[in-house]
Amino acid sequence: MRLLVVEDNKDLAAWLGKALRQAQYAIDIAHDGEDAEHMLKVAEYSAMILDLALPKLDGLTLLKRLRQSGNKLPVIILTANASLDGRVAGLDSGADDYLAKPFEIAELEARIRAVVRRGQDRASSEITVGNLRFSGGTRQFFVAGEPLQLTPREYAVLEQLVMKLGNTISKAALSESVFGFDDEADPSAIEIYVHRLRKKLESSSVQIATLRGLGYLLRHVQ
C-alpha cells in the first residue's frame, strides 16, 4: 500500500518513512500542506498520516478541502494537541482516527491497518483465492496454510493484485502503488517482481496472468 505522510518535522517524517517502509509500505512525504494537496491530486494513496500544525496550509484546512472534494481517503491525524477539543475538531473535519504524539510505531501500524480495512470495498479482512490466503489483520500471505516468504516489493505487488481480485491492473497502476515519488523505479521493475512472484506461487493454485496491452490479473487455476 502507498501512504502519504504529511509532517513538517523533517526528523520525525524521516523516522516515520523509514519505519513504515520497513513495514512494507510505499511512502511519500510532504512537509507542508500545499505540497500534500498537490500530491493528493496526482497520486492515489491507501491512507494519509496527517500532522495538523503545518506551514502554508494547515492540516485541518487540508482535510476539510479533501472531504469537500468527495475524496474518502482514510486519514489518521498525528498531533501534539491531545485535548478533547482538538480530537473533536479533527474528527469533525473528516479524520478517521487520531493519534497523539509521542506514539509507538506499532500502534500507528495497527491504526493504519484498521482504517484501510474500513475503507476497502471488501468487508472481509481475509481474502482467499485457491489455496492462497491473505490476512488483512496481520498483512501476511499463506499458501496451503504455510507463510509465503516475500520481499517488500514482491509483497506490495501481490497485495495490490489480491485487493483488486477479479480486475486487471495495469503495469502503470501497479508501479504507482508500489513506488513512491522518491523511489528510483526501473520501467521493467514490475515485470521482474511479477516474474519472481510467479516462481514463488508455482506450488499454489493461483496464477498471475498477463493480459497483453491491459496488465496483470490474479486468478485461480484448477
Short mmCIF file of C-alpha atoms in Angstrom, two decimals:
data_model
loop_
_atom_site.label_atom_id
_atom_site.label_comp_id
_atom_site.label_asym_id
_atom_site.label_seq_id
_atom_site.Cartn_x
_atom_site.Cartn_y
_atom_site.Cartn_z
CA MET A 1 0.00 0.00 0.00
CA ARG A 2 1.11 3.54 -0.71
CA LEU A 3 0.84 6.05 2.14
CA LEU A 4 1.23 9.82 2.28
CA VAL A 5 2.94 11.15 5.42
CA VAL A 6 2.37 14.89 5.95
CA GLU A 7 4.67 16.12 8.71
CA ASP A 8 6.67 19.36 8.92
CA ASN A 9 9.18 17.98 11.44
CA LYS A 10 11.72 16.55 9.00
CA ASP A 11 13.39 14.28 11.55
CA LEU A 12 10.07 12.77 12.60
CA ALA A 13 8.96 12.46 8.97
CA ALA A 14 12.19 10.66 8.05
CA TRP A 15 11.80 8.29 11.02
CA LEU A 16 8.20 7.55 10.08
CA GLY A 17 9.11 7.00 6.46
CA LYS A 18 11.89 4.55 7.34
CA ALA A 19 9.75 2.63 9.85
CA LEU A 20 6.77 2.33 7.52
CA ARG A 21 8.92 1.29 4.55
CA GLN A 22 10.32 -1.49 6.73
CA ALA A 23 6.71 -2.50 7.34
CA GLN A 24 6.30 -2.94 3.56
CA TYR A 25 4.52 0.31 2.71
CA ALA A 26 5.44 2.63 -0.14
CA ILE A 27 5.83 6.10 1.37
CA ASP A 28 5.63 9.66 0.07
CA ILE A 29 6.42 12.55 2.41
CA ALA A 30 5.19 16.15 2.31
CA HIS A 31 6.46 18.80 4.73
CA ASP A 32 3.69 21.35 4.21
CA GLY A 33 0.01 21.40 3.39
CA GLU A 34 0.36 22.82 -0.12
CA ASP A 35 2.75 20.08 -1.25
CA ALA A 36 0.46 17.47 0.28
CA GLU A 37 -2.57 18.88 -1.53
CA HIS A 38 -0.70 18.69 -4.84
CA MET A 39 0.45 15.11 -4.21
CA LEU A 40 -3.11 14.05 -3.38
CA LYS A 41 -4.20 15.30 -6.79
CA VAL A 42 -1.58 13.41 -8.79
CA ALA A 43 -1.23 10.11 -6.90
CA GLU A 44 -3.52 7.52 -5.35
CA TYR A 45 -2.96 6.55 -1.73
CA SER A 46 -4.33 3.92 0.63
CA ALA A 47 -4.19 6.30 3.61
CA MET A 48 -2.75 9.62 4.79
CA ILE A 49 -0.90 10.28 8.07
CA LEU A 50 -1.55 13.96 8.75
CA ASP A 51 0.01 16.42 11.18
CA LEU A 52 -2.16 19.45 11.96
CA ALA A 53 0.43 22.17 12.58
CA LEU A 54 1.68 22.56 9.00
CA PRO A 55 3.17 25.56 7.20
CA LYS A 56 1.49 27.15 4.14
CA LEU A 57 -1.75 25.17 4.61
CA ASP A 58 -2.71 23.76 7.99
CA GLY A 59 -3.79 20.16 8.42
CA LEU A 60 -7.44 20.82 9.28
CA THR A 61 -7.92 23.02 6.21
CA LEU A 62 -6.26 20.41 4.02
CA LEU A 63 -8.52 17.72 5.47
CA LYS A 64 -11.67 19.82 5.01
CA ARG A 65 -10.78 20.52 1.37
CA LEU A 66 -10.13 16.81 0.81
CA ARG A 67 -13.56 15.85 2.13
CA GLN A 68 -15.32 18.71 0.30
CA SER A 69 -13.88 17.34 -2.95
CA GLY A 70 -15.52 13.99 -2.24
CA ASN A 71 -12.26 12.16 -1.51
CA LYS A 72 -12.83 9.43 1.10
CA LEU A 73 -9.15 8.61 1.64
CA PRO A 74 -8.61 7.21 5.17
CA VAL A 75 -6.85 9.83 7.31
CA ILE A 76 -5.07 9.44 10.63
CA ILE A 77 -4.23 12.68 12.42
CA LEU A 78 -0.95 12.94 14.31
CA THR A 79 -0.64 15.89 16.64
CA ALA A 80 0.86 17.02 19.92
CA ASN A 81 -2.53 18.51 20.80
CA ALA A 82 -4.21 15.69 22.70
CA SER A 83 -7.01 17.80 24.13
CA LEU A 84 -10.64 16.76 23.76
CA ASP A 85 -11.42 19.87 21.70
CA GLY A 86 -8.51 19.09 19.38
CA ARG A 87 -9.66 15.50 18.84
CA VAL A 88 -13.24 16.58 18.23
CA ALA A 89 -12.15 19.22 15.70
CA GLY A 90 -10.08 16.70 13.79
CA LEU A 91 -12.77 14.03 13.72
CA ASP A 92 -15.47 16.55 12.80
CA SER A 93 -13.31 17.72 9.89
CA GLY A 94 -13.33 14.20 8.44
CA ALA A 95 -10.48 12.31 10.09
CA ASP A 96 -10.89 8.56 10.53
CA ASP A 97 -8.61 8.24 13.55
CA TYR A 98 -6.49 10.33 15.87
CA LEU A 99 -3.11 9.56 17.46
CA ALA A 100 -1.37 11.89 19.91
CA LYS A 101 2.40 12.38 19.93
CA PRO A 102 4.51 10.73 21.20
CA PHE A 103 3.36 7.31 19.98
CA GLU A 104 4.70 3.84 19.28
CA ILE A 105 5.13 2.85 15.64
CA ALA A 106 3.37 -0.49 16.31
CA GLU A 107 0.22 1.36 17.37
CA LEU A 108 0.34 3.57 14.28
CA GLU A 109 0.71 0.49 12.04
CA ALA A 110 -2.30 -1.13 13.73
CA ARG A 111 -4.37 2.00 13.22
CA ILE A 112 -3.31 2.18 9.55
CA ARG A 113 -4.44 -1.41 9.01
CA ALA A 114 -7.75 -0.66 10.73
CA VAL A 115 -8.65 2.49 8.75
CA VAL A 116 -7.60 0.91 5.45
CA ARG A 117 -9.73 -2.17 6.15
CA ARG A 118 -12.72 0.03 6.93
CA GLY A 119 -12.17 1.99 3.73
CA GLN A 120 -11.91 -1.01 1.46
CA ASP A 121 -14.83 -2.26 -0.57
CA ARG A 122 -14.15 -5.80 0.61
CA ALA A 123 -15.70 -6.11 4.04
CA SER A 124 -13.66 -9.19 4.95
CA SER A 125 -10.19 -8.71 6.40
CA GLU A 126 -9.28 -12.13 4.96
CA ILE A 127 -9.22 -12.90 1.25
CA THR A 128 -8.82 -16.40 -0.16
CA VAL A 129 -8.28 -17.39 -3.78
CA GLY A 130 -7.50 -21.04 -4.37
CA ASN A 131 -5.07 -22.09 -1.65
CA LEU A 132 -3.64 -18.57 -1.35
CA ARG A 133 -4.87 -16.69 1.71
CA PHE A 134 -4.27 -13.07 2.61
CA SER A 135 -4.83 -11.94 6.20
CA GLY A 136 -5.62 -8.24 6.29
CA GLY A 137 -5.20 -8.15 10.06
CA THR A 138 -1.59 -9.34 10.01
CA ARG A 139 -0.83 -8.41 6.37
CA GLN A 140 0.54 -11.89 5.69
CA PHE A 141 0.15 -14.32 2.80
CA PHE A 142 -0.19 -18.09 3.19
CA VAL A 143 -0.12 -20.90 0.61
CA ALA A 144 -1.82 -24.10 1.79
CA GLY A 145 -1.52 -22.76 5.33
CA GLU A 146 2.21 -22.07 5.13
CA PRO A 147 3.57 -18.49 5.29
CA LEU A 148 4.71 -17.17 1.91
CA GLN A 149 8.14 -15.56 2.13
CA LEU A 150 8.21 -12.35 0.09
CA THR A 151 10.46 -9.32 -0.25
CA PRO A 152 8.77 -5.96 0.48
CA ARG A 153 8.36 -5.17 -3.25
CA GLU A 154 7.04 -8.64 -4.06
CA TYR A 155 4.62 -8.30 -1.18
CA ALA A 156 3.42 -4.90 -2.40
CA VAL A 157 2.73 -6.22 -5.91
CA LEU A 158 0.88 -9.31 -4.69
CA GLU A 159 -1.11 -7.27 -2.18
CA GLN A 160 -2.38 -5.00 -4.95
CA LEU A 161 -3.32 -7.98 -7.12
CA VAL A 162 -5.24 -9.57 -4.24
CA MET A 163 -7.01 -6.36 -3.23
CA LYS A 164 -8.11 -5.87 -6.86
CA LEU A 165 -9.08 -9.53 -7.23
CA GLY A 166 -11.14 -10.10 -10.36
CA ASN A 167 -9.86 -6.93 -12.01
CA THR A 168 -6.95 -6.34 -14.35
CA ILE A 169 -4.30 -3.95 -13.03
CA SER A 170 -2.11 -2.08 -15.49
CA LYS A 171 1.66 -2.04 -15.09
CA ALA A 172 1.49 1.72 -14.51
CA ALA A 173 -1.10 1.35 -11.74
CA LEU A 174 0.97 -1.34 -10.04
CA SER A 175 4.08 0.80 -10.26
CA GLU A 176 2.25 3.79 -8.75
CA SER A 177 1.04 1.66 -5.84
CA VAL A 178 4.44 0.11 -5.17
CA PHE A 179 6.83 3.04 -5.62
CA GLY A 180 6.85 6.46 -4.00
CA PHE A 181 7.88 9.70 -5.70
CA ASP A 182 11.39 9.43 -4.28
CA ASP A 183 11.95 5.84 -5.38
CA GLU A 184 14.06 5.22 -8.46
CA ALA A 185 11.94 2.65 -10.26
CA ASP A 186 13.22 0.95 -13.40
CA PRO A 187 10.48 0.73 -16.07
CA SER A 188 10.89 -3.06 -16.11
CA ALA A 189 10.80 -3.42 -12.31
CA ILE A 190 7.19 -4.57 -12.14
CA GLU A 191 7.89 -7.29 -14.72
CA ILE A 192 10.78 -8.52 -12.57
CA TYR A 193 8.65 -8.67 -9.42
CA VAL A 194 5.82 -10.44 -11.24
CA HIS A 195 8.33 -12.99 -12.58
CA ARG A 196 9.64 -13.64 -9.08
CA LEU A 197 6.12 -13.97 -7.68
CA ARG A 198 5.20 -16.50 -10.34
CA LYS A 199 8.16 -18.61 -9.23
CA LYS A 200 7.10 -18.42 -5.60
CA LEU A 201 3.48 -19.24 -6.46
CA GLU A 202 4.30 -22.29 -8.59
CA SER A 203 3.16 -24.66 -5.83
CA SER A 204 -0.09 -22.75 -5.32
CA SER A 205 -3.39 -22.94 -7.19
CA VAL A 206 -3.26 -19.30 -8.30
CA GLN A 207 -1.65 -17.67 -11.30
CA ILE A 208 -0.67 -14.15 -12.28
CA ALA A 209 -1.90 -13.85 -15.85
CA THR A 210 -0.63 -11.24 -18.30
CA LEU A 211 -3.33 -9.68 -20.46
CA ARG A 212 -1.46 -8.10 -23.34
CA GLY A 213 -1.98 -4.36 -23.50
CA LEU A 214 -4.04 -4.35 -20.29
CA GLY A 215 -1.92 -5.55 -17.39
CA TYR A 216 -1.98 -8.34 -14.83
CA LEU A 217 -4.75 -10.44 -13.29
CA LEU A 218 -4.61 -12.80 -10.32
CA ARG A 219 -6.78 -15.86 -10.87
CA HIS A 220 -7.48 -19.34 -9.53
CA VAL A 221 -6.38 -22.24 -11.71
CA GLN A 222 -7.72 -25.77 -11.35
#
